[in-house]
Tab-separated table of C-alpha atoms and ligand atoms in Angstrom:
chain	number	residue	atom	x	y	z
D	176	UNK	CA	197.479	222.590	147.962
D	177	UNK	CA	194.959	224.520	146.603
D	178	UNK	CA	191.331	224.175	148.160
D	179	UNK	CA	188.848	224.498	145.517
D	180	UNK	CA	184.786	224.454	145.893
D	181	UNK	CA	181.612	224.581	143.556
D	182	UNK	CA	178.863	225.875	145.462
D	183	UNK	CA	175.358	225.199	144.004
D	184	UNK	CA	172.188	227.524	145.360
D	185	UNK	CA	168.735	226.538	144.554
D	186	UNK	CA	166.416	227.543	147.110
D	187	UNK	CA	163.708	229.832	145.493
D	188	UNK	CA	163.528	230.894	142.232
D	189	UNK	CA	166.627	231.486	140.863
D	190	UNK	CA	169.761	228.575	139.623
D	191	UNK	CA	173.018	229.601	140.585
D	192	UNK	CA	176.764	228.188	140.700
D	193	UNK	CA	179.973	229.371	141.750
D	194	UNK	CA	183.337	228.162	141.969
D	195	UNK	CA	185.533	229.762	144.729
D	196	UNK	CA	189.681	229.020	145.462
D	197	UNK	CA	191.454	229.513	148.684
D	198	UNK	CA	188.416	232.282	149.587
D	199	UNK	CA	188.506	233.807	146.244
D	200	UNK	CA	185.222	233.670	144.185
D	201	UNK	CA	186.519	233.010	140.507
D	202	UNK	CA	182.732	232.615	138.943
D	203	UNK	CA	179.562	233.251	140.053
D	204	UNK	CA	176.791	232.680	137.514
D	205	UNK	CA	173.104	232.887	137.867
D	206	UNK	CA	169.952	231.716	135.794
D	207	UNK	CA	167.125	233.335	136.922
D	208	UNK	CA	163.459	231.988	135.882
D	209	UNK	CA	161.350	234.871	134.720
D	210	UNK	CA	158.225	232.354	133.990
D	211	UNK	CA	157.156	233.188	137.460
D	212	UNK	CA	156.181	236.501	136.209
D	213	UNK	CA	153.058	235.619	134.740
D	214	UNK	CA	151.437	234.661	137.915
D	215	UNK	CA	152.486	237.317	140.508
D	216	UNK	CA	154.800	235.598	142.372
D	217	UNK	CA	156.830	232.106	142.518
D	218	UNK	CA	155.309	228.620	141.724
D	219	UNK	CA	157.070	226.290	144.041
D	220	UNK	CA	156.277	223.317	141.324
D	221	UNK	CA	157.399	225.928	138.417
D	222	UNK	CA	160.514	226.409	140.231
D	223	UNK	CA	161.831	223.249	140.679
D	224	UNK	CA	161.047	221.906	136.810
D	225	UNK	CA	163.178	224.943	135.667
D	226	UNK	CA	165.952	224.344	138.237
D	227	UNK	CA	165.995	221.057	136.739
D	228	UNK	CA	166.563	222.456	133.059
D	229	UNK	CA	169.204	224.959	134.583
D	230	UNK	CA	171.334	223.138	136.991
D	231	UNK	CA	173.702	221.153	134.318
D	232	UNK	CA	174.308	224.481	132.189
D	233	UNK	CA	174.944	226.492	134.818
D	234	UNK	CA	177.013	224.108	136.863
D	235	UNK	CA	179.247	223.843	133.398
D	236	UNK	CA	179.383	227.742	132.929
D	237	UNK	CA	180.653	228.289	136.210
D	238	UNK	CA	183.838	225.885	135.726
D	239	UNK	CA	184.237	227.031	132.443
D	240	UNK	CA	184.391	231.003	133.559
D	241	UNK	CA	186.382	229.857	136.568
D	242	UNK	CA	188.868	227.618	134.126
D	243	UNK	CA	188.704	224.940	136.616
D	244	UNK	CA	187.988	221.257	135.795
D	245	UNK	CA	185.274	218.775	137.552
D	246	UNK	CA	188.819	217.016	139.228
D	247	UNK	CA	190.336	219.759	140.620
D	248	UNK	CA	187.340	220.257	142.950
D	249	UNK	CA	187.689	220.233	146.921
D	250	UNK	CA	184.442	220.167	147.657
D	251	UNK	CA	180.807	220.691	146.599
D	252	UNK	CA	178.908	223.296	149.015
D	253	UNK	CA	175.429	223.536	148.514
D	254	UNK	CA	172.036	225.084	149.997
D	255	UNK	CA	169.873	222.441	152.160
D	256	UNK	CA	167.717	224.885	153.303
D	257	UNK	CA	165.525	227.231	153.978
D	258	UNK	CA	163.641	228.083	150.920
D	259	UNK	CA	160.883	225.717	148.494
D	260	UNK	CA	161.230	222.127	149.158
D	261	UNK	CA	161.185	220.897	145.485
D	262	UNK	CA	164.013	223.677	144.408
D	263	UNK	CA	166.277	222.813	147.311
D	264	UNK	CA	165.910	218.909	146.082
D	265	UNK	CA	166.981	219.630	142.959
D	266	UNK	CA	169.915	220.968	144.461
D	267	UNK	CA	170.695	218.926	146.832
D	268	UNK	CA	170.647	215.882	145.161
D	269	UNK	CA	172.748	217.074	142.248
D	270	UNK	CA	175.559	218.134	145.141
D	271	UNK	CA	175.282	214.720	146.511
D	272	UNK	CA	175.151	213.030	142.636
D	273	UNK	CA	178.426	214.977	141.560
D	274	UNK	CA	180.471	214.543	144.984
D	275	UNK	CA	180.075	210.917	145.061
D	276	UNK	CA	181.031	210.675	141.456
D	277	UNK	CA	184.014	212.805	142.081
D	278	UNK	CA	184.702	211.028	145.497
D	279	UNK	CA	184.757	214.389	147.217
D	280	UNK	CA	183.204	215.621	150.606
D	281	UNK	CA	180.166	217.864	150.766
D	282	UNK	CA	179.239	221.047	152.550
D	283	UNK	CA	175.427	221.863	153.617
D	284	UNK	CA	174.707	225.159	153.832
D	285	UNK	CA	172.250	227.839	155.694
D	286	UNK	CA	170.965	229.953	152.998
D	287	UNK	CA	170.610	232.943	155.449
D	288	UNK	CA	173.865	232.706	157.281
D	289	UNK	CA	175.589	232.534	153.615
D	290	UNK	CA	173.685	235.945	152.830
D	291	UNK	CA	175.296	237.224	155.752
D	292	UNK	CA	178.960	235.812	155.285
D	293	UNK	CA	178.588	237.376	151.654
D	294	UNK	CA	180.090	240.169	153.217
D	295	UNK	CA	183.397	237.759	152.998
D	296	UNK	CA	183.192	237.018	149.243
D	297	UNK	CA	185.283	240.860	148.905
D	298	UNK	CA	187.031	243.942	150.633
D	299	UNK	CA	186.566	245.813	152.579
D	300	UNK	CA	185.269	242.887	155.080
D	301	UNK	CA	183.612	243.785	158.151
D	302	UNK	CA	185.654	242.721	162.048
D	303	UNK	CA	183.759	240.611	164.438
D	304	UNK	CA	181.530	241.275	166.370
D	305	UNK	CA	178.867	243.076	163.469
D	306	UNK	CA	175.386	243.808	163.263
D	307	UNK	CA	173.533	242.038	159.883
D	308	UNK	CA	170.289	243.281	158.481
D	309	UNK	CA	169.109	240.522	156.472
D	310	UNK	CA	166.316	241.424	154.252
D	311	UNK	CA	164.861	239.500	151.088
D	312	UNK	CA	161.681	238.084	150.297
D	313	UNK	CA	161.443	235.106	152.699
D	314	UNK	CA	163.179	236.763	155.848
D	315	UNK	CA	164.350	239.894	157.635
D	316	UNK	CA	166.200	239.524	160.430
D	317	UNK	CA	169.055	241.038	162.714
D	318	UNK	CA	171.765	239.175	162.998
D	319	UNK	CA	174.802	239.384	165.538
D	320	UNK	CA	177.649	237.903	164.661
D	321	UNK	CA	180.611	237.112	166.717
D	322	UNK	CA	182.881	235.314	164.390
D	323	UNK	CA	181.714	233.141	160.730
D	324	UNK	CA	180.662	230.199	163.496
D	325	UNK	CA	178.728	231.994	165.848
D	326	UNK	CA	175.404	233.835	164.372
D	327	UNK	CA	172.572	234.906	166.885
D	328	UNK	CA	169.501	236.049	165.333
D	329	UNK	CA	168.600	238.833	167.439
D	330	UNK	CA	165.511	240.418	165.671
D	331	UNK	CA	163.051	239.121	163.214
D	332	UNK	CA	159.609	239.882	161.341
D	333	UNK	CA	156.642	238.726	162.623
D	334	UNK	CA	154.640	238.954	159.645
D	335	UNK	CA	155.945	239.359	156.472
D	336	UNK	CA	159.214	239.603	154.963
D	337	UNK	CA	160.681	243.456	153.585
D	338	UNK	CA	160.927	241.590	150.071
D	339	UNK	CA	157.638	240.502	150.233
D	340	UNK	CA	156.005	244.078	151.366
D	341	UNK	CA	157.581	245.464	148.335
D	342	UNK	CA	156.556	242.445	146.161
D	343	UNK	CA	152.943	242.965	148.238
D	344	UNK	CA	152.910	246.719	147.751
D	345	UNK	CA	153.353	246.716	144.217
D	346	UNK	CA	151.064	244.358	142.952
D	347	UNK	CA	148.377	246.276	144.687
D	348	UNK	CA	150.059	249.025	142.221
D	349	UNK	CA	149.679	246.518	139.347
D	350	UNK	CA	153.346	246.261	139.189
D	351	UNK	CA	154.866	243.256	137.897
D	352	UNK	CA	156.335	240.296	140.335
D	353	UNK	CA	159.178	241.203	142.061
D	354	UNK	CA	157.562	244.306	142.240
D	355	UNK	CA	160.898	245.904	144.494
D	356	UNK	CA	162.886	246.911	141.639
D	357	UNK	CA	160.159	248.622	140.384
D	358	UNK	CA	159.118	250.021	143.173
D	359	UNK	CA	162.644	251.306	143.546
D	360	UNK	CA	163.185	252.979	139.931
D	361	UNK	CA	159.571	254.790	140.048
D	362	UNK	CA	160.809	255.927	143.923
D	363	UNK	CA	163.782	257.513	142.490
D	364	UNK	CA	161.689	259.950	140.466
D	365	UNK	CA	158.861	260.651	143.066
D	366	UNK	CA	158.644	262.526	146.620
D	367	UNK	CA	157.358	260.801	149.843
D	368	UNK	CA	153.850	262.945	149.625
D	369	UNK	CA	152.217	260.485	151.823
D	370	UNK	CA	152.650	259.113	154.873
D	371	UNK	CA	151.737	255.174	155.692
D	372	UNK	CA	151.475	255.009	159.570
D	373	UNK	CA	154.940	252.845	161.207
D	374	UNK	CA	153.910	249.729	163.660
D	375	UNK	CA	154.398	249.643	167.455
D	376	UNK	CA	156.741	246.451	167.619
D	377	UNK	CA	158.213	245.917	170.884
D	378	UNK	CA	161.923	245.362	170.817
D	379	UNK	CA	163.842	244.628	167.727
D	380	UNK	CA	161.006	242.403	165.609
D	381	UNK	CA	159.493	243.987	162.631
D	382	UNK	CA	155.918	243.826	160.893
D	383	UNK	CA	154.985	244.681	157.851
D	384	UNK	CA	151.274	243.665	157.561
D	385	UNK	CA	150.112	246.275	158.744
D	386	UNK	CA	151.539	248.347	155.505
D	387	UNK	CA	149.941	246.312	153.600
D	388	UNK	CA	146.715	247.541	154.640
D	389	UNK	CA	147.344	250.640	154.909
D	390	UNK	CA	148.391	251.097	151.641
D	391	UNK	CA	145.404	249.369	150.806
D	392	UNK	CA	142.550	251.446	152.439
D	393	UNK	CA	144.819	254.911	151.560
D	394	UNK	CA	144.886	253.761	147.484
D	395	UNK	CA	140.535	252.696	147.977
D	396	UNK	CA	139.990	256.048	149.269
D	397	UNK	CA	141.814	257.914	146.612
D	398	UNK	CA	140.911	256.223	143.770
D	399	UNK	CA	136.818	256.301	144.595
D	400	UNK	CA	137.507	260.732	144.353
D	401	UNK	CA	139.774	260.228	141.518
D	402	UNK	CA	139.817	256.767	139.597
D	403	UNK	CA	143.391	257.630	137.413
D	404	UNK	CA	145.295	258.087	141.066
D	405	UNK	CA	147.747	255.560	140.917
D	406	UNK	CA	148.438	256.434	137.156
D	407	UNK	CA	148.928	260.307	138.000
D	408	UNK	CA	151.146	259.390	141.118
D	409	UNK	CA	152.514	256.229	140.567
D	410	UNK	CA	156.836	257.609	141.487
D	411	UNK	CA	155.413	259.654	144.519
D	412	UNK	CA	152.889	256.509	146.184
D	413	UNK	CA	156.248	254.186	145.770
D	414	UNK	CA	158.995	256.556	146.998
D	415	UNK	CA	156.238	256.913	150.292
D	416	UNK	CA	156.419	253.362	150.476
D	417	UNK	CA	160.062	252.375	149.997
D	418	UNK	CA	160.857	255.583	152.279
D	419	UNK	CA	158.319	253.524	155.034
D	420	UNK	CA	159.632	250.165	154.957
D	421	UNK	CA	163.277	251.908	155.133
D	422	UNK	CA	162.311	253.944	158.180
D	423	UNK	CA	161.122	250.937	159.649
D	424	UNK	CA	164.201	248.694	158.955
D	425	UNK	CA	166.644	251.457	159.901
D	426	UNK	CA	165.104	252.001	163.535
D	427	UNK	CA	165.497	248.676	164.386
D	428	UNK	CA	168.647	248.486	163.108
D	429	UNK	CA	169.576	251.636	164.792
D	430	UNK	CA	168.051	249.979	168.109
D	431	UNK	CA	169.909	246.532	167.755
D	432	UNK	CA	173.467	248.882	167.482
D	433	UNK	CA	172.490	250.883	170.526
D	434	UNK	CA	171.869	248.238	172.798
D	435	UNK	CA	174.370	245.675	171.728
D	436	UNK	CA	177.481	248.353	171.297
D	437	UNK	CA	177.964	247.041	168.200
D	438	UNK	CA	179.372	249.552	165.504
D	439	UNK	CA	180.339	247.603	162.395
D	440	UNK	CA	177.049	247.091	160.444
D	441	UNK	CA	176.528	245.713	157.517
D	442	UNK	CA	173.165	244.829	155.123
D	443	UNK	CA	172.327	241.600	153.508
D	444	UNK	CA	169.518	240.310	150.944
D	445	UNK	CA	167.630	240.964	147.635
D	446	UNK	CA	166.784	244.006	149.536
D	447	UNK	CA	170.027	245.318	150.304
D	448	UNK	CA	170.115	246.175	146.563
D	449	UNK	CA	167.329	249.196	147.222
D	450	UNK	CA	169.258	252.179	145.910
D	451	UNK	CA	166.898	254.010	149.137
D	452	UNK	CA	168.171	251.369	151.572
D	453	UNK	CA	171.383	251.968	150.481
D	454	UNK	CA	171.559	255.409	150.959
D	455	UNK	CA	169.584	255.763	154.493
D	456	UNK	CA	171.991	253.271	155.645
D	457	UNK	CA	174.826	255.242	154.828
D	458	UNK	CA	173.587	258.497	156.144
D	459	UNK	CA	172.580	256.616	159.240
D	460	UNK	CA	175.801	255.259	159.579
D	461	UNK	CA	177.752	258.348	159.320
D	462	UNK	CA	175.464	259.815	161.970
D	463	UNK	CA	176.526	257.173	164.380
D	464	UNK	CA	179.701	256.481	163.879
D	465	UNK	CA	179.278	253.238	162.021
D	466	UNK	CA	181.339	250.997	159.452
D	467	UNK	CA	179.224	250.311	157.495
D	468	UNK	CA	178.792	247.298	154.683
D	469	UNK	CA	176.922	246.439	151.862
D	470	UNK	CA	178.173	243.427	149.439
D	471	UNK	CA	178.388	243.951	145.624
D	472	UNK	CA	175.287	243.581	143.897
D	473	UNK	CA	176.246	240.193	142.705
D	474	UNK	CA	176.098	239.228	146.003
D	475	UNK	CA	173.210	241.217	147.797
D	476	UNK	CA	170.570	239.160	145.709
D	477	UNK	CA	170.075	235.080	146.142
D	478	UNK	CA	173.799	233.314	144.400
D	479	UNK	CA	175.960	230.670	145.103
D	480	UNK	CA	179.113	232.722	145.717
D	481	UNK	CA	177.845	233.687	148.890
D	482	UNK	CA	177.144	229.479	149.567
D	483	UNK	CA	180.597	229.260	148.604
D	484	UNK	CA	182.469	231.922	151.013
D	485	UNK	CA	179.857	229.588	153.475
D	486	UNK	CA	180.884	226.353	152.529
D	487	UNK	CA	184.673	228.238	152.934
D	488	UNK	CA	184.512	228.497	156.716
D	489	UNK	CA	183.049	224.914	156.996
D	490	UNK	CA	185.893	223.807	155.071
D	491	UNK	CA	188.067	225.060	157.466
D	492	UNK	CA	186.830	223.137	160.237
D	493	UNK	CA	186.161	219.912	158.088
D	494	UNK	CA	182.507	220.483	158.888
D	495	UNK	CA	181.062	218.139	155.727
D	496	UNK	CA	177.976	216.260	154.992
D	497	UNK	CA	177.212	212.715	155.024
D	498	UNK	CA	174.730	211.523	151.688
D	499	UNK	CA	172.167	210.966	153.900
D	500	UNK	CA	171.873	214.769	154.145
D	501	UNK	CA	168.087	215.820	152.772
D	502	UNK	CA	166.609	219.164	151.747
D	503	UNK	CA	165.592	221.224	154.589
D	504	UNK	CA	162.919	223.627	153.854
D	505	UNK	CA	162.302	224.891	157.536
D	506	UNK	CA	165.252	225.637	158.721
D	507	UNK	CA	166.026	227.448	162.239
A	856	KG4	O1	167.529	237.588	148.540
A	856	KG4	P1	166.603	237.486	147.387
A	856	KG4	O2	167.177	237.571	146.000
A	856	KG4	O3	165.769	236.172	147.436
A	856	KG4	C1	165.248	235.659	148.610
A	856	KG4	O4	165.980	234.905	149.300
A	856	KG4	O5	164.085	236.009	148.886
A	856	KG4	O6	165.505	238.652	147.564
A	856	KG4	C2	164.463	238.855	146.650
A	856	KG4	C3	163.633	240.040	147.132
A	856	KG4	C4	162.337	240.254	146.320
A	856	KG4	O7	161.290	240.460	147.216
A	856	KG4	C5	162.637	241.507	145.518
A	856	KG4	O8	161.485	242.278	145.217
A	856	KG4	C6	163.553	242.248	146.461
A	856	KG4	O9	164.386	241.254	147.017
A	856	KG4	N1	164.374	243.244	145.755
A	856	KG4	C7	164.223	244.578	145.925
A	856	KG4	C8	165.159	245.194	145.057
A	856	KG4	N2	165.842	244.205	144.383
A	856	KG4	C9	165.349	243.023	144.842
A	856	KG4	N3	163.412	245.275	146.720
A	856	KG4	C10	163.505	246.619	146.673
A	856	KG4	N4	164.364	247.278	145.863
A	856	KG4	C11	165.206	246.621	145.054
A	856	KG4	N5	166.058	247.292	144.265
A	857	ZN	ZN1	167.960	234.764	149.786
């Protein structure tokens, strides 16, 4: 028989639900909430009011586009955590709500291992052991994994998150929130003119703070001799940004695969999307011999296809949830 599972995500900003058969995602459909716009980043209590609105519709579209009905569902997989506690409730409860109605076990799932097993929701699929760069705006972390059980976080910021320098970055450009896209288009046009100084991490942690500030102090000083700077150089201050944070992601990354031995790599995250990410990867890769990996772009940025390749694997094993199962915003 057939195993069939809707997978709900809801841990930031953004309502998604997907409905995946025998490993095969047949929907995955997103509402994202572009409120949060307005005030330069995401309200937590904003979030969770619009998941609320969203959850029912977008539940509905994804059986429709999947042509399955509410019966012929396995399983419900869902995210319990990390991300805002009030979106993960929403969530979480409606998992646990439609799975005892239906009289069906639930999955929980880790919302940063199912970024990294997103790399299962299509070919070409990357062999065990592989390297992970996970990078969105909560985390950024290297990730070894041995098989879809077995994850060991080997590297991770200290500070902030690459998501969040972009995001960080351009507002101090007076770009919208998420600044990254943005960042990314102007980039494609510019040239990296100027140079924002790398940090001296030890080992395979990042920081991105310090960018911050330098950006900070470089755009003070320019704009006190010339007060239209940013305006007159706006594609050439990005691309020297994005081609900063890059550099630093990519020597880490390049680190982790030295010492580990580990040649399939692959890239994770809202980040991952980065058409200059994208392409440093690549040329790094060929440079060294890698396989490398990036997931569609469906499935780079937060979804629930990626919760339900997740939820998948813990199928497998039987690995469900009991309804006493709560949102779990800090989760290791
Ligand atoms: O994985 P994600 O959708 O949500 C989190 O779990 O955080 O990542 C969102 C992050 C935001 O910081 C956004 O600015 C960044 O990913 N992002 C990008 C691009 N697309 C999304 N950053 C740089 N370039 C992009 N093209
Ligand atoms: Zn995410």
């Amino acid at each position: 028989m057939s195993v069939i599972i809707l997978a709900i995500e809801s841990s930031c900003d953004d309502t998604s639900a997907a409905v995946l058969k025998d490993g095969v995602v047949l929907s995955n459909v997103t509402a994202g909430q572009k409120v949060h716009k307005d005030y330069g980043g995401v309200v937590p209590e904003v979030a969770s009011r619009a998941h609320q609105i969203n959850i029912v519709p977008t539940v509905d579209q994804a059986l429709v586009k999947a042509g399955v009905t509410r019966e012929e569902l396995s399983a419900i997989a869902f995210t319990r955590g990390p991300g805002l506690i009030g979106s993960l409730h929403v969530g979480v409860c409606f998992a646990k709500g439609m799975a005892l109605s239906l009289g069906i076990p639930m999955i929980e799932v880790h919302h940063l291992r199912a970024h990294v097993l997103a790399h299962f929701a299509e070919d070409p699929k990357p062999n065990f052991p592989f390297l992970c760069l996970t990078v969105s705006g909560g985390h950024t972390q290297i990730v070894k994994v041995k098989d879809p059980y077995t994850l060991e976080v080997i590297g991770s910021t200290i500070d902030d998150a690459a998501g969040e320098a972009f995001d960080k970055s351009g507002k101090l450009l007076g770009l919208d929130y998420p600044a990254g896209p943005l960042v990314d288009k102007l980039a494609q046009t510019g040239e990296p003119l100027y140079q924002f100084t790398e940090p001296k991490i030890e080992g395979l942690d990042f920081s991105f703070s310090g960018l911050k500030t330098s950006i900070l102090y470089f755009l003070r000083n320019q704009l006190k001799e010339n007060p239209d700077f940013v305006k007159e150089n706006m594609n050439h201050i990005c691309r020297s940004i994005q081609d900063r944070i890059v550099s630093i992601l990519l020597n880490k990354l390049e680190k982790a695969a030295k010492e580990t031995g580990i040649t399939e790599v692959a890239i994770a995250g809202g980040v991952s999307a980065n058409s200059g990410l994208r392409k440093a990867f690549e040329e790094t890769g060929k440079r060294l011999g890698w396989d490398t990996f990036i997931p569609a772009f469906q499935y780079c940025t937060d979804n629930a296809g990626m919760i339900a390749v997740a939820g998948y694997f813990k199928y497998l094993k039987e690995d469900f949830a009991g309804q006493e199962v709560v949102a779990t915003p800090r989760m290791k």
